[in-house]
Amino acid sequence: MSGAPRRVVVVGNGIAGLTACDTLRAEGFDGELTVVGAEVHAPYSRPALSKALLKLDGDLGAHELPPSSHDAIELRGVSATGLDVDARRIALSDGQDLAYDGLVIASGARARRPEVDVPVLTLRELDDAIALRGALAGRPEVVVLGGGVLGMEIASGALAAGCRVTLVATSAPMSRQLGGFLATMLARAATERGLRVVTTPSAEIVERGGRAAVSLADGTVIEADVVAGATGDHANIEWLAGSRVLTGDALVADGRGRVADGVVAAGDVASWRGSRGVRRTPLWTSAIEQARTAAAALLRGDEVPELDFQSYFWTEQFDLAVKAVGDLPLIDDPETVEGDAASDSALLRWTHPDGSHTAVAVNWRIPIPKLRRLTLAG
Ligand SMILES: Cc1cc2nc3c(=O)[nH]c(=O)nc-3n(C[C@H](O)[C@H](O)[C@H](O)COP(=O)(O)OP(=O)(O)OC[C@H]3O[C@@H](n4cnc5c(N)ncnc54)[C@H](O)[C@@H]3O)c2cc1C
């Protein structure tokens, strides 16, 4: 790109888009800034949707973020529908066409939805959370398909709301994400609180008598009043088709978030190149760190150090709060730094074959920088 950009467009009004706007201003960018967001809402905390917001007595404002101060033109309820990198223009769903000389792609991801013509609840957006919370209020019988973080957090919220809940998963819940030790701990807490877990080699959401149900590999069909699907997500890249910024079906960025001249990407939409290969890391703090690096790189290029980020993951489910700094999943058993894992309150540390560590706090109050420091100790 020749010279610093004067007109930057940010596509996506989630945490990556918001952080990119804030970073551009903090870096001294005083040109025209426009943010295009498909949702009508101001940016909010997505992690809160499956935690505080699902609690029927929880704070209905728990997802709110402080008002933005980046002084961008905000187009809400409008989607980018096409990108022309040669002309440096973005087509919008309202028929407008925006010119840019710097572009941040932060269009995130969306929930994978089953292909059935009957209602199935998923949880990605604020409106989904409001619908799910409303559905749980009647204490229906619930079946959740998906044993990942989102499936378990939905099941936890539904149980806490007083519902009878079955969770269907294709392996032990959370084992792929966290490894056996922590997955066992969470599964114990879940079953003690009344969750029924069904594991099956495969499962899908089907229609039964005009309603959704979950069909298992052996042909059993589990019916319930409410069916929730938590079977993963899709990066929102369709609007980039034909723009030459995609590598196959991925938006691959370098270690500073750059995908083309004058174009950077951050957050759930992007796969970043790092020391451990090309990876999409759909986590809240990754979106923030990537957006900071990418926005700075849009202005200052190679001067900006490549992102060297240790991922931070957390979940709250079945009265357990788990925070992890470092690589996941975790093989074998940990060393106990403090506390007692058997009583669900401990500070734990795993050592990986390459000598690196992952530090995990389970129901243990510890500031994140201190948890990070634990991964450095030899
Ligand atoms: C329910 C839930 C709970 C979670 N809990 C945790 C957690 O506990 N810990 C954790 O680390 N992570 C958690 N995550 C993941 C975390 O929220 C995401 O990694 C993070 O929100 C990604 O931010 P983003 O800005 O990249 O994308 P998004 O948050 O997806 O934001 C992208 C925005 O772009 C908009 N958009 C999409 N396409 C277009 C387009 N073409 N034009 C304009 N706008 C567009 C979307 O509508 C959306 O508003 C959770 C996610 C969910 C759904």
PDB file of C-alpha atoms in Angstrom, residues 112-224:
ATOM      1  CA  ARG A 112     -23.806 -24.333  11.938  1.00  0.00           C
ATOM      2  CA  ARG A 113     -27.520 -24.948  11.424  1.00  0.00           C
ATOM      3  CA  PRO A 114     -29.144 -28.305  10.660  1.00  0.00           C
ATOM      4  CA  GLU A 115     -30.955 -28.561   7.358  1.00  0.00           C
ATOM      5  CA  VAL A 116     -34.454 -29.202   8.679  1.00  0.00           C
ATOM      6  CA  ASP A 117     -37.622 -27.181   8.213  1.00  0.00           C
ATOM      7  CA  VAL A 118     -38.543 -27.187  11.894  1.00  0.00           C
ATOM      8  CA  PRO A 119     -37.345 -24.851  14.655  1.00  0.00           C
ATOM      9  CA  VAL A 120     -33.972 -25.677  16.180  1.00  0.00           C
ATOM     10  CA  LEU A 121     -32.328 -23.261  18.567  1.00  0.00           C
ATOM     11  CA  THR A 122     -28.671 -22.380  18.090  1.00  0.00           C
ATOM     12  CA  LEU A 123     -26.635 -19.832  20.008  1.00  0.00           C
ATOM     13  CA  ARG A 124     -24.415 -17.313  18.294  1.00  0.00           C
ATOM     14  CA  GLU A 125     -26.115 -13.942  18.419  1.00  0.00           C
ATOM     15  CA  LEU A 126     -27.842 -11.878  21.085  1.00  0.00           C
ATOM     16  CA  ASP A 127     -31.222 -12.580  19.510  1.00  0.00           C
ATOM     17  CA  ASP A 128     -30.505 -16.339  19.736  1.00  0.00           C
ATOM     18  CA  ALA A 129     -29.751 -15.982  23.459  1.00  0.00           C
ATOM     19  CA  ILE A 130     -32.957 -14.050  24.085  1.00  0.00           C
ATOM     20  CA  ALA A 131     -34.936 -16.743  22.220  1.00  0.00           C
ATOM     21  CA  LEU A 132     -33.227 -19.556  24.124  1.00  0.00           C
ATOM     22  CA  ARG A 133     -33.693 -17.855  27.493  1.00  0.00           C
ATOM     23  CA  GLY A 134     -37.367 -17.384  26.665  1.00  0.00           C
ATOM     24  CA  ALA A 135     -37.723 -21.044  25.683  1.00  0.00           C
ATOM     25  CA  LEU A 136     -36.064 -22.246  28.913  1.00  0.00           C
ATOM     26  CA  ALA A 137     -38.354 -20.134  31.076  1.00  0.00           C
ATOM     27  CA  GLY A 138     -41.172 -22.653  30.540  1.00  0.00           C
ATOM     28  CA  ARG A 139     -38.914 -25.436  31.938  1.00  0.00           C
ATOM     29  CA  PRO A 140     -39.272 -27.624  28.844  1.00  0.00           C
ATOM     30  CA  GLU A 141     -37.560 -30.948  28.300  1.00  0.00           C
ATOM     31  CA  VAL A 142     -34.380 -30.119  26.365  1.00  0.00           C
ATOM     32  CA  VAL A 143     -32.005 -32.082  24.173  1.00  0.00           C
ATOM     33  CA  VAL A 144     -28.717 -30.500  23.161  1.00  0.00           C
ATOM     34  CA  LEU A 145     -26.694 -31.896  20.266  1.00  0.00           C
ATOM     35  CA  GLY A 146     -22.969 -31.188  20.645  1.00  0.00           C
ATOM     36  CA  GLY A 147     -20.506 -31.976  23.429  1.00  0.00           C
ATOM     37  CA  GLY A 148     -18.217 -28.975  22.940  1.00  0.00           C
ATOM     38  CA  VAL A 149     -18.015 -25.875  25.080  1.00  0.00           C
ATOM     39  CA  LEU A 150     -21.158 -24.306  23.698  1.00  0.00           C
ATOM     40  CA  GLY A 151     -23.249 -27.492  23.994  1.00  0.00           C
ATOM     41  CA  MET A 152     -22.147 -27.979  27.591  1.00  0.00           C
ATOM     42  CA  GLU A 153     -22.771 -24.345  28.523  1.00  0.00           C
ATOM     43  CA  ILE A 154     -26.271 -24.484  26.992  1.00  0.00           C
ATOM     44  CA  ALA A 155     -26.958 -27.739  28.861  1.00  0.00           C
ATOM     45  CA  SER A 156     -25.691 -26.167  32.078  1.00  0.00           C
ATOM     46  CA  GLY A 157     -27.932 -23.117  31.620  1.00  0.00           C
ATOM     47  CA  ALA A 158     -30.944 -25.313  30.835  1.00  0.00           C
ATOM     48  CA  LEU A 159     -30.357 -27.488  33.915  1.00  0.00           C
ATOM     49  CA  ALA A 160     -29.971 -24.410  36.105  1.00  0.00           C
ATOM     50  CA  ALA A 161     -33.297 -23.165  34.707  1.00  0.00           C
ATOM     51  CA  GLY A 162     -34.936 -26.324  36.041  1.00  0.00           C
ATOM     52  CA  CYS A 163     -35.235 -28.262  32.750  1.00  0.00           C
ATOM     53  CA  ARG A 164     -34.663 -31.969  32.236  1.00  0.00           C
ATOM     54  CA  VAL A 165     -31.693 -32.053  29.871  1.00  0.00           C
ATOM     55  CA  THR A 166     -30.090 -34.677  27.646  1.00  0.00           C
ATOM     56  CA  LEU A 167     -26.823 -33.902  25.922  1.00  0.00           C
ATOM     57  CA  VAL A 168     -25.918 -35.948  22.854  1.00  0.00           C
ATOM     58  CA  ALA A 169     -22.254 -36.033  21.843  1.00  0.00           C
ATOM     59  CA  THR A 170     -20.080 -38.067  19.500  1.00  0.00           C
ATOM     60  CA  SER A 171     -17.291 -38.419  22.099  1.00  0.00           C
ATOM     61  CA  ALA A 172     -16.975 -37.741  25.814  1.00  0.00           C
ATOM     62  CA  PRO A 173     -18.126 -34.113  26.220  1.00  0.00           C
ATOM     63  CA  MET A 174     -15.271 -31.581  26.194  1.00  0.00           C
ATOM     64  CA  SER A 175     -12.637 -34.316  25.725  1.00  0.00           C
ATOM     65  CA  ARG A 176     -11.602 -33.090  22.262  1.00  0.00           C
ATOM     66  CA  GLN A 177     -11.268 -29.510  23.494  1.00  0.00           C
ATOM     67  CA  LEU A 178      -9.684 -30.069  26.914  1.00  0.00           C
ATOM     68  CA  GLY A 179      -8.433 -33.665  27.098  1.00  0.00           C
ATOM     69  CA  GLY A 180      -9.506 -36.489  29.400  1.00  0.00           C
ATOM     70  CA  PHE A 181      -8.629 -35.100  32.830  1.00  0.00           C
ATOM     71  CA  LEU A 182     -10.635 -31.875  32.681  1.00  0.00           C
ATOM     72  CA  ALA A 183     -13.405 -33.481  30.594  1.00  0.00           C
ATOM     73  CA  THR A 184     -13.884 -36.112  33.310  1.00  0.00           C
ATOM     74  CA  MET A 185     -14.044 -33.413  35.971  1.00  0.00           C
ATOM     75  CA  LEU A 186     -16.693 -31.481  34.022  1.00  0.00           C
ATOM     76  CA  ALA A 187     -18.671 -34.619  33.188  1.00  0.00           C
ATOM     77  CA  ARG A 188     -18.786 -35.561  36.877  1.00  0.00           C
ATOM     78  CA  ALA A 189     -20.036 -32.106  37.841  1.00  0.00           C
ATOM     79  CA  ALA A 190     -22.613 -32.265  35.026  1.00  0.00           C
ATOM     80  CA  THR A 191     -24.017 -35.693  35.876  1.00  0.00           C
ATOM     81  CA  GLU A 192     -24.088 -34.884  39.613  1.00  0.00           C
ATOM     82  CA  ARG A 193     -26.321 -31.941  38.737  1.00  0.00           C
ATOM     83  CA  GLY A 194     -28.646 -34.157  36.706  1.00  0.00           C
ATOM     84  CA  LEU A 195     -27.398 -33.986  33.102  1.00  0.00           C
ATOM     85  CA  ARG A 196     -28.079 -37.103  31.077  1.00  0.00           C
ATOM     86  CA  VAL A 197     -25.240 -37.665  28.596  1.00  0.00           C
ATOM     87  CA  VAL A 198     -25.651 -39.902  25.547  1.00  0.00           C
ATOM     88  CA  THR A 199     -22.578 -40.681  23.438  1.00  0.00           C
ATOM     89  CA  THR A 200     -23.034 -42.134  19.993  1.00  0.00           C
ATOM     90  CA  PRO A 201     -20.729 -42.534  16.952  1.00  0.00           C
ATOM     91  CA  SER A 202     -22.897 -40.092  14.999  1.00  0.00           C
ATOM     92  CA  ALA A 203     -26.074 -38.067  15.464  1.00  0.00           C
ATOM     93  CA  GLU A 204     -28.147 -35.573  13.556  1.00  0.00           C
ATOM     94  CA  ILE A 205     -31.135 -33.319  14.028  1.00  0.00           C
ATOM     95  CA  VAL A 206     -34.161 -34.635  12.157  1.00  0.00           C
ATOM     96  CA  GLU A 207     -37.829 -33.796  11.851  1.00  0.00           C
ATOM     97  CA  ARG A 208     -40.325 -35.954  13.766  1.00  0.00           C
ATOM     98  CA  GLY A 209     -44.011 -35.139  13.642  1.00  0.00           C
ATOM     99  CA  GLY A 210     -43.428 -31.515  12.737  1.00  0.00           C
ATOM    100  CA  ARG A 211     -40.811 -30.976  15.454  1.00  0.00           C
ATOM    101  CA  ALA A 212     -37.066 -31.339  15.736  1.00  0.00           C
ATOM    102  CA  ALA A 213     -35.554 -34.412  17.378  1.00  0.00           C
ATOM    103  CA  VAL A 214     -32.102 -35.977  17.578  1.00  0.00           C
ATOM    104  CA  SER A 215     -31.444 -39.213  15.742  1.00  0.00           C
ATOM    105  CA  LEU A 216     -28.590 -41.434  16.997  1.00  0.00           C
ATOM    106  CA  ALA A 217     -26.341 -43.844  15.087  1.00  0.00           C
ATOM    107  CA  ASP A 218     -28.350 -46.891  16.264  1.00  0.00           C
ATOM    108  CA  GLY A 219     -31.609 -45.404  14.972  1.00  0.00           C
ATOM    109  CA  THR A 220     -32.893 -44.242  18.364  1.00  0.00           C
ATOM    110  CA  VAL A 221     -34.641 -40.879  18.148  1.00  0.00           C
ATOM    111  CA  ILE A 222     -34.635 -38.588  21.172  1.00  0.00           C
ATOM    112  CA  GLU A 223     -37.560 -36.195  21.228  1.00  0.00           C
ATOM    113  CA  ALA A 224     -37.898 -33.134  23.457  1.00  0.00           C
TER     114      ALA A 224
END
